PDB file of C-alpha atoms in Angstrom:
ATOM      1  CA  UNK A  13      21.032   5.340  -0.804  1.00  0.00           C
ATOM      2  CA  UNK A  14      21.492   2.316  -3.239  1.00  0.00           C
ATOM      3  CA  UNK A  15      24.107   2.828  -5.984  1.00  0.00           C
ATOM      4  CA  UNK A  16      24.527   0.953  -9.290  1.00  0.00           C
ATOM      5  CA  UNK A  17      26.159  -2.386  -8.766  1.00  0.00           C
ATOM      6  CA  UNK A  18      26.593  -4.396 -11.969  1.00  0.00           C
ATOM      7  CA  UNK A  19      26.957  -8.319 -10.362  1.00  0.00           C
ATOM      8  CA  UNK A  20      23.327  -7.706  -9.109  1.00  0.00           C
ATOM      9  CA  UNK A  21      21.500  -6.045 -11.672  1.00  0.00           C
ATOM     10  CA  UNK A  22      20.293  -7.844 -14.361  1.00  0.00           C
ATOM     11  CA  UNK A  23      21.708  -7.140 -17.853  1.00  0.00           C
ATOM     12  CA  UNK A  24      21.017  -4.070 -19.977  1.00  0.00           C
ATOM     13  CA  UNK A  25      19.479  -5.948 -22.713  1.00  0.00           C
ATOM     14  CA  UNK A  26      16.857  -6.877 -20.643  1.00  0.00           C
ATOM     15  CA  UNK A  27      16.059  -3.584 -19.974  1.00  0.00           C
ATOM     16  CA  UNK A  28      16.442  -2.048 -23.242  1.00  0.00           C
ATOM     17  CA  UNK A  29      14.644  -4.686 -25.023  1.00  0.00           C
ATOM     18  CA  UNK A  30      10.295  -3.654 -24.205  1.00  0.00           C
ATOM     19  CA  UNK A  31       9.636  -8.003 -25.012  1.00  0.00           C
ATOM     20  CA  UNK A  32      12.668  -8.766 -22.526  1.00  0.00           C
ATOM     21  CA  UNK A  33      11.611  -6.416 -20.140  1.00  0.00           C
ATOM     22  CA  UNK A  34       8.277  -7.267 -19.939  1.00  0.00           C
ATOM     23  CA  UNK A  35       8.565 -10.794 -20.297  1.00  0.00           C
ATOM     24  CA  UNK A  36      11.004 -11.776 -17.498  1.00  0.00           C
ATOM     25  CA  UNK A  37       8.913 -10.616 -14.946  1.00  0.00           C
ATOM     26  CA  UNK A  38       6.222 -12.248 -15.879  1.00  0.00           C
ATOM     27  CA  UNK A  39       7.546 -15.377 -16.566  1.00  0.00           C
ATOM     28  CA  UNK A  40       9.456 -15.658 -13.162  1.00  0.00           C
ATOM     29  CA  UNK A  41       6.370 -14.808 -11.609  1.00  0.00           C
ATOM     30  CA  UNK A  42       4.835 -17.458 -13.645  1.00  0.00           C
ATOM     31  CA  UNK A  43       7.161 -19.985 -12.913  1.00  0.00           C
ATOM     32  CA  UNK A  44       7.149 -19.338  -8.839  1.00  0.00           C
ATOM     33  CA  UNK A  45       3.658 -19.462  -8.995  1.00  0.00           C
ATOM     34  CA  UNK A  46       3.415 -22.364 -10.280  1.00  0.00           C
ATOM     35  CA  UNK A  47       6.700 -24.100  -8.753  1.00  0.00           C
ATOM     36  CA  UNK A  48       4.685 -23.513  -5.305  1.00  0.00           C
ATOM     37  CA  UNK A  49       1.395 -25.182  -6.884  1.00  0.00           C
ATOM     38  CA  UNK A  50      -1.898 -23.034  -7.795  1.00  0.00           C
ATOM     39  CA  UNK A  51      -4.137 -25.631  -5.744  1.00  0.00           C
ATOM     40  CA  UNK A  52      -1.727 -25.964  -2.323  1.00  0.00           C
ATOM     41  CA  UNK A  53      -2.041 -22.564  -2.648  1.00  0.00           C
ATOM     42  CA  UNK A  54      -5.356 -21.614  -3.075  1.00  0.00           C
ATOM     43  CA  UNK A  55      -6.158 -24.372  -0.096  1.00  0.00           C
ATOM     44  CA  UNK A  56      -3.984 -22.546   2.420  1.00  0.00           C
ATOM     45  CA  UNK A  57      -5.163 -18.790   1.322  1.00  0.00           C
ATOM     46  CA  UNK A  58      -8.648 -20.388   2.028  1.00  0.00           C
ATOM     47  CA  UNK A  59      -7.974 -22.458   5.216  1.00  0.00           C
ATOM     48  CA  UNK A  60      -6.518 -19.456   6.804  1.00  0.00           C
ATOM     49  CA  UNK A  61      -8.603 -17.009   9.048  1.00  0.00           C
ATOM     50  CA  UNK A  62      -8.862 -14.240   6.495  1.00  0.00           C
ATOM     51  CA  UNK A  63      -8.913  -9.965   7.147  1.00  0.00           C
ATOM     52  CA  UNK A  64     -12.340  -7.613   5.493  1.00  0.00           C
ATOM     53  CA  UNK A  65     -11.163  -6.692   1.662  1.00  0.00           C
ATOM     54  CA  UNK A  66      -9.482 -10.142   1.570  1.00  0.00           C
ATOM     55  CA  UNK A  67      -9.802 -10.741  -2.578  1.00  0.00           C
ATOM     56  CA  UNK A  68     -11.302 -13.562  -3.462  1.00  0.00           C
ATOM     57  CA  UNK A  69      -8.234 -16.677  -4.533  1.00  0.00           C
ATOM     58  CA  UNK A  70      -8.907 -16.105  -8.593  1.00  0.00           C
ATOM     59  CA  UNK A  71      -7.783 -12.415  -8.447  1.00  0.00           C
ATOM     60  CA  UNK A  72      -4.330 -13.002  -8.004  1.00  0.00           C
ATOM     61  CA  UNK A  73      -3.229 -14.573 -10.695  1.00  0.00           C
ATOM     62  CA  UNK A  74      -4.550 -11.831 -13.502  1.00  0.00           C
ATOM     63  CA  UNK A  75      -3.621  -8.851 -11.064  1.00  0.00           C
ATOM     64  CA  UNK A  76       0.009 -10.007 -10.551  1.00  0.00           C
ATOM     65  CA  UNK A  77       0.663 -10.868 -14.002  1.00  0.00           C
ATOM     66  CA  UNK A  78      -0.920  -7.187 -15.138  1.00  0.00           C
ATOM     67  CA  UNK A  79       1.174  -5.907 -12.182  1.00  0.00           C
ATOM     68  CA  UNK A  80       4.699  -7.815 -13.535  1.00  0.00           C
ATOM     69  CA  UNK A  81       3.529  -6.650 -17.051  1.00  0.00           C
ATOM     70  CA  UNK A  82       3.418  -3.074 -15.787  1.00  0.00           C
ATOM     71  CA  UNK A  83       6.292  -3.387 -13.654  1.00  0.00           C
ATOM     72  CA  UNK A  84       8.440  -4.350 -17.119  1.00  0.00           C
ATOM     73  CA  UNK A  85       7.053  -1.571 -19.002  1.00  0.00           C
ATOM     74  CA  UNK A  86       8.485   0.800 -16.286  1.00  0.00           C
ATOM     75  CA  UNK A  87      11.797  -0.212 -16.463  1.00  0.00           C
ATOM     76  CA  UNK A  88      11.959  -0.345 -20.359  1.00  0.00           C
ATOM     77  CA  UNK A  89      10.480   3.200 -20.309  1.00  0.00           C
ATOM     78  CA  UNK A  90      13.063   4.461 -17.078  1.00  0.00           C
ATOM     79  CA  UNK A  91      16.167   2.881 -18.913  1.00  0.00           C
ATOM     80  CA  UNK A  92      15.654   4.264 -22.434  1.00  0.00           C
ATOM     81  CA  UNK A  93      14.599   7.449 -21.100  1.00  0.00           C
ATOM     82  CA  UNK A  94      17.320   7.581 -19.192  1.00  0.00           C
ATOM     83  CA  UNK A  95      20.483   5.938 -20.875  1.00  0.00           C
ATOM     84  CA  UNK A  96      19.416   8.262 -23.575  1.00  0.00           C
ATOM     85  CA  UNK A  97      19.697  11.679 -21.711  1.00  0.00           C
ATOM     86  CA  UNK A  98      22.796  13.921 -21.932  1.00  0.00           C
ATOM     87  CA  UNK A  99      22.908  14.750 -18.236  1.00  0.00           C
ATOM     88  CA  UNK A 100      25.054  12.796 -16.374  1.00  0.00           C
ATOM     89  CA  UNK A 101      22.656  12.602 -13.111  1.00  0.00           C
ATOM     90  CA  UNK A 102      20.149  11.389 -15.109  1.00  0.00           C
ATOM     91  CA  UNK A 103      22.088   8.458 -16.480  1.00  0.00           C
ATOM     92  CA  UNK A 104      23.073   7.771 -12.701  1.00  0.00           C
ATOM     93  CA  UNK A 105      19.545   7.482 -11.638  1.00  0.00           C
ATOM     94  CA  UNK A 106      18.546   4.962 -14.149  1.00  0.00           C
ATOM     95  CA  UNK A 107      21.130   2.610 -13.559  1.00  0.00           C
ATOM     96  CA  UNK A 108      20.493   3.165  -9.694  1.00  0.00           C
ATOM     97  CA  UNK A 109      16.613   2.281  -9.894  1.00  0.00           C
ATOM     98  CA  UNK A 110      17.735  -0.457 -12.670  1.00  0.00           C
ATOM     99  CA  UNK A 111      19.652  -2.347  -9.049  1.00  0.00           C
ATOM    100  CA  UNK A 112      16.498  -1.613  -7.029  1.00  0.00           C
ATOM    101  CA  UNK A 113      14.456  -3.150  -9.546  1.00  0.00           C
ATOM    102  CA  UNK A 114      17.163  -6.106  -9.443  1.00  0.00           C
ATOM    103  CA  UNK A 115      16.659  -6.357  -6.017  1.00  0.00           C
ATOM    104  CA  UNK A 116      12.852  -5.986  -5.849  1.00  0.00           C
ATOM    105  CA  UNK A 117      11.918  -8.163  -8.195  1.00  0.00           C
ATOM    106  CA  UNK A 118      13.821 -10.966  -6.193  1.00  0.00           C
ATOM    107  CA  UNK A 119      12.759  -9.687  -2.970  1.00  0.00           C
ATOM    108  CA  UNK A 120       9.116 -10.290  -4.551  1.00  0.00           C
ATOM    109  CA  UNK A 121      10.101 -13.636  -6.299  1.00  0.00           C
ATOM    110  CA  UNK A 122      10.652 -14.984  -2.619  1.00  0.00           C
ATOM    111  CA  UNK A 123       7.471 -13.633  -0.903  1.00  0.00           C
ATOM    112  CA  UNK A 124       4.467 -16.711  -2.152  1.00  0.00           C
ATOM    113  CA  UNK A 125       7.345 -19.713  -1.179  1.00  0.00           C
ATOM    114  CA  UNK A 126       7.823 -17.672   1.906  1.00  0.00           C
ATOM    115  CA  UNK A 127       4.057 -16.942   3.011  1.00  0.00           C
ATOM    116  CA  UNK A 128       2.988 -20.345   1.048  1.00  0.00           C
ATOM    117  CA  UNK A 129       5.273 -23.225   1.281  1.00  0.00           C
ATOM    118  CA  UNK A 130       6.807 -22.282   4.436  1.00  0.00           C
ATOM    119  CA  UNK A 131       3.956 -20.501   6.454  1.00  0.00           C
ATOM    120  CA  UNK A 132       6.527 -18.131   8.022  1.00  0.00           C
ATOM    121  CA  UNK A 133       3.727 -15.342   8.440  1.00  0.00           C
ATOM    122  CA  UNK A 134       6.178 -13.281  10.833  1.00  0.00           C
ATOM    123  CA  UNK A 135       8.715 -13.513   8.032  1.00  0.00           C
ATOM    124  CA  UNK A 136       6.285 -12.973   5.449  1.00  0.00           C
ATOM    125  CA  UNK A 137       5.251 -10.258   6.600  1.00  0.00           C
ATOM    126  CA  UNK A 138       8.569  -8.484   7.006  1.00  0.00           C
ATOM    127  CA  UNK A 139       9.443  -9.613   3.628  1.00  0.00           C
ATOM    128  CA  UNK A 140       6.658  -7.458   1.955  1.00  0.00           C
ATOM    129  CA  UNK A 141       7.193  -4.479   3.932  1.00  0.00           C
ATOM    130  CA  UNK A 142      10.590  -4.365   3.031  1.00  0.00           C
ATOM    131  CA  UNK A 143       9.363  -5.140  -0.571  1.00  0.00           C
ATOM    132  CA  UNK A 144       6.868  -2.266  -0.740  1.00  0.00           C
ATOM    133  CA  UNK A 145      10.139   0.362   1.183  1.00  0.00           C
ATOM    134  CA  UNK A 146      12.368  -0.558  -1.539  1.00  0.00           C
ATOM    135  CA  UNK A 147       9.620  -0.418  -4.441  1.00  0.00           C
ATOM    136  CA  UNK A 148       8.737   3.438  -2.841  1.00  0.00           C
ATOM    137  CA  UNK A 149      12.187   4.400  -3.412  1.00  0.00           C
ATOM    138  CA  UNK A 150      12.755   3.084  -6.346  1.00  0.00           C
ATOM    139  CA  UNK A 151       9.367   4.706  -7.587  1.00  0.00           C
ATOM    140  CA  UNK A 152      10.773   7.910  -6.479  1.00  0.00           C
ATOM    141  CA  UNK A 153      14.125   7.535  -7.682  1.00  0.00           C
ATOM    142  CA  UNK A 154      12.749   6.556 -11.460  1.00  0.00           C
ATOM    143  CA  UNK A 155      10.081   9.367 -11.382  1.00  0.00           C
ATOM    144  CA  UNK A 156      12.991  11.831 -11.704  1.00  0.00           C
ATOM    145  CA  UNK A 157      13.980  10.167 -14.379  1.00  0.00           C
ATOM    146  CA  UNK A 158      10.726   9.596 -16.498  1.00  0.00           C
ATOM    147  CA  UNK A 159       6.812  10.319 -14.846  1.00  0.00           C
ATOM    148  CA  UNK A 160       5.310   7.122 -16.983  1.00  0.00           C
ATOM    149  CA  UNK A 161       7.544   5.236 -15.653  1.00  0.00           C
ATOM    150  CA  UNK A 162       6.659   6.080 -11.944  1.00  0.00           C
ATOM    151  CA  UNK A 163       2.901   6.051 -13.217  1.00  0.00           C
ATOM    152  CA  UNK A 164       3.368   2.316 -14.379  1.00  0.00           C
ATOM    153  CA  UNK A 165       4.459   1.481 -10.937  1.00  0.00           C
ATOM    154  CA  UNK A 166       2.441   3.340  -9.158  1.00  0.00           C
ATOM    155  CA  UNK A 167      -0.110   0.325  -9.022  1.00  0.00           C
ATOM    156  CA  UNK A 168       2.104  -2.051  -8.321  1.00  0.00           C
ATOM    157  CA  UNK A 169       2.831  -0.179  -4.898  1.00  0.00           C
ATOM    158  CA  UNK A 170      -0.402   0.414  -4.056  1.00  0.00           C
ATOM    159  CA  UNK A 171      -0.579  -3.768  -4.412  1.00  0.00           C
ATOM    160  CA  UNK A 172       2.014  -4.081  -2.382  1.00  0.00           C
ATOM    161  CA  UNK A 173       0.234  -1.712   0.315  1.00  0.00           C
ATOM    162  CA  UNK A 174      -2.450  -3.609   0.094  1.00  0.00           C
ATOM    163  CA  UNK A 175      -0.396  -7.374   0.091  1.00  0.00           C
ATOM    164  CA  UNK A 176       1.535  -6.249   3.179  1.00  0.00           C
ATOM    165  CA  UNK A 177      -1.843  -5.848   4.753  1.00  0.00           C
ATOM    166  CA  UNK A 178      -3.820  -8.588   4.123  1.00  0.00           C
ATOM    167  CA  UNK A 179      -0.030 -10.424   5.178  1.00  0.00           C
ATOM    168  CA  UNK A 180       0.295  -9.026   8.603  1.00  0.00           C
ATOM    169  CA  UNK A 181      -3.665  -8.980   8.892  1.00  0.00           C
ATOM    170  CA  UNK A 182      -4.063 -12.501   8.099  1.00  0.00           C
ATOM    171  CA  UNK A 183      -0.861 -13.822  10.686  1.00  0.00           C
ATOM    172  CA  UNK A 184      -2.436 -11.544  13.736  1.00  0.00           C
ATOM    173  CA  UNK A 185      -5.889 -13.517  13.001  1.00  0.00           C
ATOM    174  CA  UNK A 186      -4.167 -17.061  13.077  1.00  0.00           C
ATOM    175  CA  UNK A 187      -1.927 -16.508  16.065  1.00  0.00           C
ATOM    176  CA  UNK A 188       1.342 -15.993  13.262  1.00  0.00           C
ATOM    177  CA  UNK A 189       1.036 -19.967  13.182  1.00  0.00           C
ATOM    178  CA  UNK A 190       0.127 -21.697   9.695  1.00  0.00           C
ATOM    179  CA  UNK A 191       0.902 -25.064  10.951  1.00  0.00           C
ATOM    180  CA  UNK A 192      -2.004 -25.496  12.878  1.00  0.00           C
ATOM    181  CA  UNK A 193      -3.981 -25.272   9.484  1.00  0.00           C
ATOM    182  CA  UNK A 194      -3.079 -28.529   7.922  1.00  0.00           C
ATOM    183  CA  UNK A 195      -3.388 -32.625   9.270  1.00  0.00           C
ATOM    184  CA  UNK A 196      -2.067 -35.248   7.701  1.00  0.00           C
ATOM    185  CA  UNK A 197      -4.190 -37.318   5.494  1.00  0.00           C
ATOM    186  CA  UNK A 198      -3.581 -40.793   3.669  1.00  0.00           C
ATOM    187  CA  UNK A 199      -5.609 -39.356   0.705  1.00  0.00           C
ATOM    188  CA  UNK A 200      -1.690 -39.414  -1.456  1.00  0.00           C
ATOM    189  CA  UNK A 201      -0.839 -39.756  -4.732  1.00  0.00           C
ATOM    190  CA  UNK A 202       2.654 -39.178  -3.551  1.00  0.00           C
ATOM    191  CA  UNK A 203       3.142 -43.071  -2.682  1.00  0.00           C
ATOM    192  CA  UNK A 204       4.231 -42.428   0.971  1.00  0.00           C
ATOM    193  CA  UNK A 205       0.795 -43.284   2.191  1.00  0.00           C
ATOM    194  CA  UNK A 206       1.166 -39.676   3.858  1.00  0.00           C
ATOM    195  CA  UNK A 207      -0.055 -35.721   2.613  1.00  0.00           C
ATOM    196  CA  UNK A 208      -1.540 -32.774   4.254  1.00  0.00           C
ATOM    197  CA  UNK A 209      -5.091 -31.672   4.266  1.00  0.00           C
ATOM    198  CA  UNK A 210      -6.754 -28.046   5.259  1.00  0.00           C
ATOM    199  CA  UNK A 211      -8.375 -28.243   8.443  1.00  0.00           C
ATOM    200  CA  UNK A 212     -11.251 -25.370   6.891  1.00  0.00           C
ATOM    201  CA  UNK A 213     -10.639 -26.187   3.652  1.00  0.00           C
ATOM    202  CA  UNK A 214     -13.516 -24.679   1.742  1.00  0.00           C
ATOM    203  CA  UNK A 215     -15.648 -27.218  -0.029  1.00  0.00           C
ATOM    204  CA  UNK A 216     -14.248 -26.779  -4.352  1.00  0.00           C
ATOM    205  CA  UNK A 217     -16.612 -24.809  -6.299  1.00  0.00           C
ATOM    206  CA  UNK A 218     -18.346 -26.685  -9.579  1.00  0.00           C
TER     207      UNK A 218
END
Protein backbone atom coordinates (compact mmCIF):
# COMPACT_ATOMS: atom_id res chain seq x y z
CA UNK A 1 0.00 0.00 0.00
CA UNK A 2 1.50 3.42 -1.15
CA UNK A 3 1.15 6.28 1.37
CA UNK A 4 1.37 10.05 0.78
CA UNK A 5 4.93 11.17 0.45
CA UNK A 6 5.30 14.91 -0.20
CA UNK A 7 9.19 15.00 -1.93
CA UNK A 8 7.55 12.85 -4.73
CA UNK A 9 4.30 14.15 -5.41
CA UNK A 10 3.96 16.98 -7.35
CA UNK A 11 2.58 20.18 -5.75
CA UNK A 12 -1.02 20.80 -4.73
CA UNK A 13 -1.48 23.64 -7.00
CA UNK A 14 -1.11 21.54 -9.74
CA UNK A 15 -3.73 19.54 -8.72
CA UNK A 16 -6.14 22.00 -7.57
CA UNK A 17 -5.72 24.20 -10.46
CA UNK A 18 -8.21 22.13 -13.65
CA UNK A 19 -5.52 24.34 -16.46
CA UNK A 20 -2.44 23.04 -14.29
CA UNK A 21 -3.71 19.78 -13.99
CA UNK A 22 -4.54 19.19 -17.29
CA UNK A 23 -1.84 20.89 -18.86
CA UNK A 24 1.27 19.26 -17.31
CA UNK A 25 0.49 16.07 -18.52
CA UNK A 26 0.08 16.94 -21.66
CA UNK A 27 2.81 19.01 -22.14
CA UNK A 28 5.39 16.46 -20.68
CA UNK A 29 3.96 14.07 -22.89
CA UNK A 30 4.40 16.56 -25.56
CA UNK A 31 7.75 17.35 -24.89
CA UNK A 32 9.01 13.43 -24.60
CA UNK A 33 7.39 12.86 -27.64
CA UNK A 34 8.96 15.04 -29.35
CA UNK A 35 12.50 15.02 -27.45
CA UNK A 36 12.58 11.26 -28.90
CA UNK A 37 11.64 12.59 -32.56
CA UNK A 38 8.04 11.90 -34.26
CA UNK A 39 9.87 10.53 -37.53
CA UNK A 40 12.74 8.09 -35.67
CA UNK A 41 9.83 7.04 -34.18
CA UNK A 42 7.36 6.36 -36.52
CA UNK A 43 10.39 4.52 -38.66
CA UNK A 44 11.09 2.04 -35.87
CA UNK A 45 7.17 1.38 -34.92
CA UNK A 46 7.06 0.58 -38.74
CA UNK A 47 10.35 -1.38 -39.26
CA UNK A 48 9.40 -3.61 -36.47
CA UNK A 49 7.51 -7.00 -37.01
CA UNK A 50 4.15 -5.78 -35.77
CA UNK A 51 1.12 -7.98 -33.60
CA UNK A 52 -3.02 -8.10 -35.30
CA UNK A 53 -4.82 -4.73 -33.79
CA UNK A 54 -1.42 -3.00 -34.14
CA UNK A 55 -2.89 0.90 -34.69
CA UNK A 56 -1.81 2.42 -37.43
CA UNK A 57 1.57 5.21 -36.41
CA UNK A 58 -0.93 8.51 -36.65
CA UNK A 59 -3.18 7.25 -33.78
CA UNK A 60 -0.92 7.82 -31.14
CA UNK A 61 -0.35 11.07 -30.99
CA UNK A 62 -4.29 12.30 -30.67
CA UNK A 63 -5.10 9.19 -28.35
CA UNK A 64 -2.28 9.95 -25.85
CA UNK A 65 -2.79 13.52 -25.71
CA UNK A 66 -6.86 12.83 -25.15
CA UNK A 67 -5.59 10.14 -22.72
CA UNK A 68 -3.04 12.84 -20.68
CA UNK A 69 -6.01 15.33 -21.05
CA UNK A 70 -8.27 12.83 -19.30
CA UNK A 71 -5.75 11.65 -17.02
CA UNK A 72 -5.49 15.60 -15.66
CA UNK A 73 -9.10 15.96 -15.39
CA UNK A 74 -9.08 12.94 -12.96
CA UNK A 75 -6.82 14.19 -10.65
CA UNK A 76 -8.32 17.79 -10.55
CA UNK A 77 -11.72 16.11 -9.98
CA UNK A 78 -10.09 13.28 -7.14
CA UNK A 79 -8.20 16.20 -5.29
CA UNK A 80 -11.02 18.75 -4.98
CA UNK A 81 -13.40 16.13 -4.24
CA UNK A 82 -11.40 14.95 -1.86
CA UNK A 83 -9.37 17.77 0.00
CA UNK A 84 -12.82 19.11 0.32
CA UNK A 85 -14.52 16.22 2.31
CA UNK A 86 -14.88 16.25 6.13
CA UNK A 87 -13.87 12.63 6.62
CA UNK A 88 -10.56 12.15 7.43
CA UNK A 89 -10.13 8.75 5.25
CA UNK A 90 -11.24 10.46 2.50
CA UNK A 91 -8.66 13.21 2.65
CA UNK A 92 -6.04 10.27 3.10
CA UNK A 93 -7.02 8.66 -0.07
CA UNK A 94 -6.63 11.64 -2.21
CA UNK A 95 -3.35 12.55 -1.23
CA UNK A 96 -2.41 8.71 -1.52
CA UNK A 97 -3.64 8.38 -5.29
CA UNK A 98 -2.20 12.15 -5.73
CA UNK A 99 1.72 10.00 -5.10
CA UNK A 100 0.54 7.22 -7.43
CA UNK A 101 -0.33 9.62 -9.95
CA UNK A 102 3.27 11.22 -9.17
CA UNK A 103 4.70 8.11 -9.76
CA UNK A 104 2.70 6.99 -12.82
CA UNK A 105 2.92 9.72 -14.73
CA UNK A 106 6.84 9.37 -14.57
CA UNK A 107 6.74 5.75 -14.84
CA UNK A 108 4.81 6.61 -18.26
CA UNK A 109 7.10 9.65 -19.14
CA UNK A 110 9.98 6.95 -19.39
CA UNK A 111 8.18 4.21 -21.43
CA UNK A 112 8.60 5.83 -25.58
CA UNK A 113 12.69 6.69 -24.68
CA UNK A 114 12.67 3.26 -23.24
CA UNK A 115 10.81 1.17 -26.09
CA UNK A 116 12.08 3.98 -28.76
CA UNK A 117 15.48 5.33 -28.30
CA UNK A 118 16.83 2.47 -26.52
CA UNK A 119 14.99 -0.63 -28.05
CA UNK A 120 15.05 -2.37 -24.64
CA UNK A 121 11.76 -4.40 -25.59
CA UNK A 122 12.36 -6.79 -22.45
CA UNK A 123 12.53 -3.63 -20.37
CA UNK A 124 9.85 -2.03 -22.15
CA UNK A 125 7.77 -4.30 -21.64
CA UNK A 126 8.14 -4.61 -17.89
CA UNK A 127 7.97 -0.95 -17.70
CA UNK A 128 4.28 -0.84 -18.95
CA UNK A 129 3.09 -3.62 -16.96
CA UNK A 130 4.21 -2.11 -13.99
CA UNK A 131 2.68 1.16 -15.41
CA UNK A 132 -0.78 -0.30 -16.06
CA UNK A 133 -0.44 -2.30 -11.91
CA UNK A 134 0.15 0.98 -10.46
CA UNK A 135 -2.50 2.95 -12.71
CA UNK A 136 -5.20 -0.12 -11.48
CA UNK A 137 -4.56 0.78 -8.03
CA UNK A 138 -4.55 4.04 -8.20
CA UNK A 139 -7.92 3.82 -10.25
CA UNK A 140 -9.25 1.94 -7.40
CA UNK A 141 -7.90 3.89 -4.71
CA UNK A 142 -9.43 7.37 -6.37
CA UNK A 143 -12.81 5.67 -7.19
CA UNK A 144 -13.48 5.67 -3.43
CA UNK A 145 -12.89 8.92 -3.42
CA UNK A 146 -14.89 10.34 -6.48
CA UNK A 147 -16.58 7.73 -9.47
CA UNK A 148 -15.74 10.52 -12.39
CA UNK A 149 -12.67 10.51 -11.47
CA UNK A 150 -12.13 6.66 -11.82
CA UNK A 151 -14.43 7.00 -15.04
CA UNK A 152 -11.83 9.54 -16.56
CA UNK A 153 -9.19 6.98 -16.09
CA UNK A 154 -10.81 4.25 -16.87
CA UNK A 155 -9.63 4.69 -20.61
CA UNK A 156 -6.46 5.43 -19.96
CA UNK A 157 -6.08 1.80 -18.39
CA UNK A 158 -7.70 0.12 -20.86
CA UNK A 159 -4.71 1.96 -23.17
CA UNK A 160 -2.38 0.80 -21.13
CA UNK A 161 -3.88 -2.90 -21.45
CA UNK A 162 -3.77 -2.58 -24.73
CA UNK A 163 0.09 -0.73 -24.92
CA UNK A 164 1.46 -3.51 -22.71
CA UNK A 165 0.24 -5.81 -25.41
CA UNK A 166 1.15 -4.65 -28.51
CA UNK A 167 4.80 -4.10 -26.23
CA UNK A 168 5.36 -7.64 -25.25
CA UNK A 169 3.58 -8.78 -28.62
CA UNK A 170 5.76 -6.84 -30.78
CA UNK A 171 9.40 -7.99 -28.75
CA UNK A 172 8.22 -11.93 -28.94
CA UNK A 173 7.80 -11.28 -32.91
CA UNK A 174 11.37 -9.66 -33.27
CA UNK A 175 13.29 -12.07 -31.09
CA UNK A 176 13.22 -9.02 -28.01
CA UNK A 177 16.10 -7.54 -30.33
CA UNK A 178 15.50 -3.95 -31.97
CA UNK A 179 19.00 -3.66 -33.07
CA UNK A 180 18.80 -5.87 -35.79
CA UNK A 181 16.23 -3.32 -37.34
CA UNK A 182 18.49 -0.50 -38.24
CA UNK A 183 22.08 -0.26 -40.64
CA UNK A 184 24.05 2.42 -40.86
CA UNK A 185 23.69 4.72 -43.73
CA UNK A 186 25.87 7.80 -44.99
CA UNK A 187 22.53 9.50 -45.96
CA UNK A 188 23.48 12.32 -42.62
CA UNK A 189 22.74 15.59 -42.04
CA UNK A 190 24.44 15.06 -38.76
CA UNK A 191 28.05 15.84 -40.37
CA UNK A 192 29.64 12.54 -39.14
CA UNK A 193 29.21 11.01 -42.53
CA UNK A 194 27.32 8.24 -40.35
CA UNK A 195 23.16 7.63 -39.34
CA UNK A 196 20.90 4.73 -39.09
CA UNK A 197 18.39 3.54 -41.56
CA UNK A 198 15.24 0.93 -41.11
CA UNK A 199 16.00 -2.22 -42.63
CA UNK A 200 11.77 -2.52 -43.59
CA UNK A 201 11.29 0.84 -43.46
CA UNK A 202 7.95 1.38 -45.12
CA UNK A 203 8.14 3.46 -48.25
CA UNK A 204 6.60 7.50 -46.79
CA UNK A 205 3.13 8.01 -47.77
CA UNK A 206 2.35 11.30 -50.20
Amino acid sequence: MTTYIPSITLPDVIFANPAAAILVPVGLGLGVGYSVGPKRTRQTYLALKQPPFRPPPQVFGPAWTSLYALMGYAAYRAWTTGTASLNPNTLQLTKQGATLYTIQLGLNLIWMPLFFRLKRPVEATAHVTLLTGVTGYLTYVWSQVDTGAAWCLAPYLGWLGFATYLSGATGYLNDWNFADKEQNSTSSNTGSGMDKEYLNKAPEQK
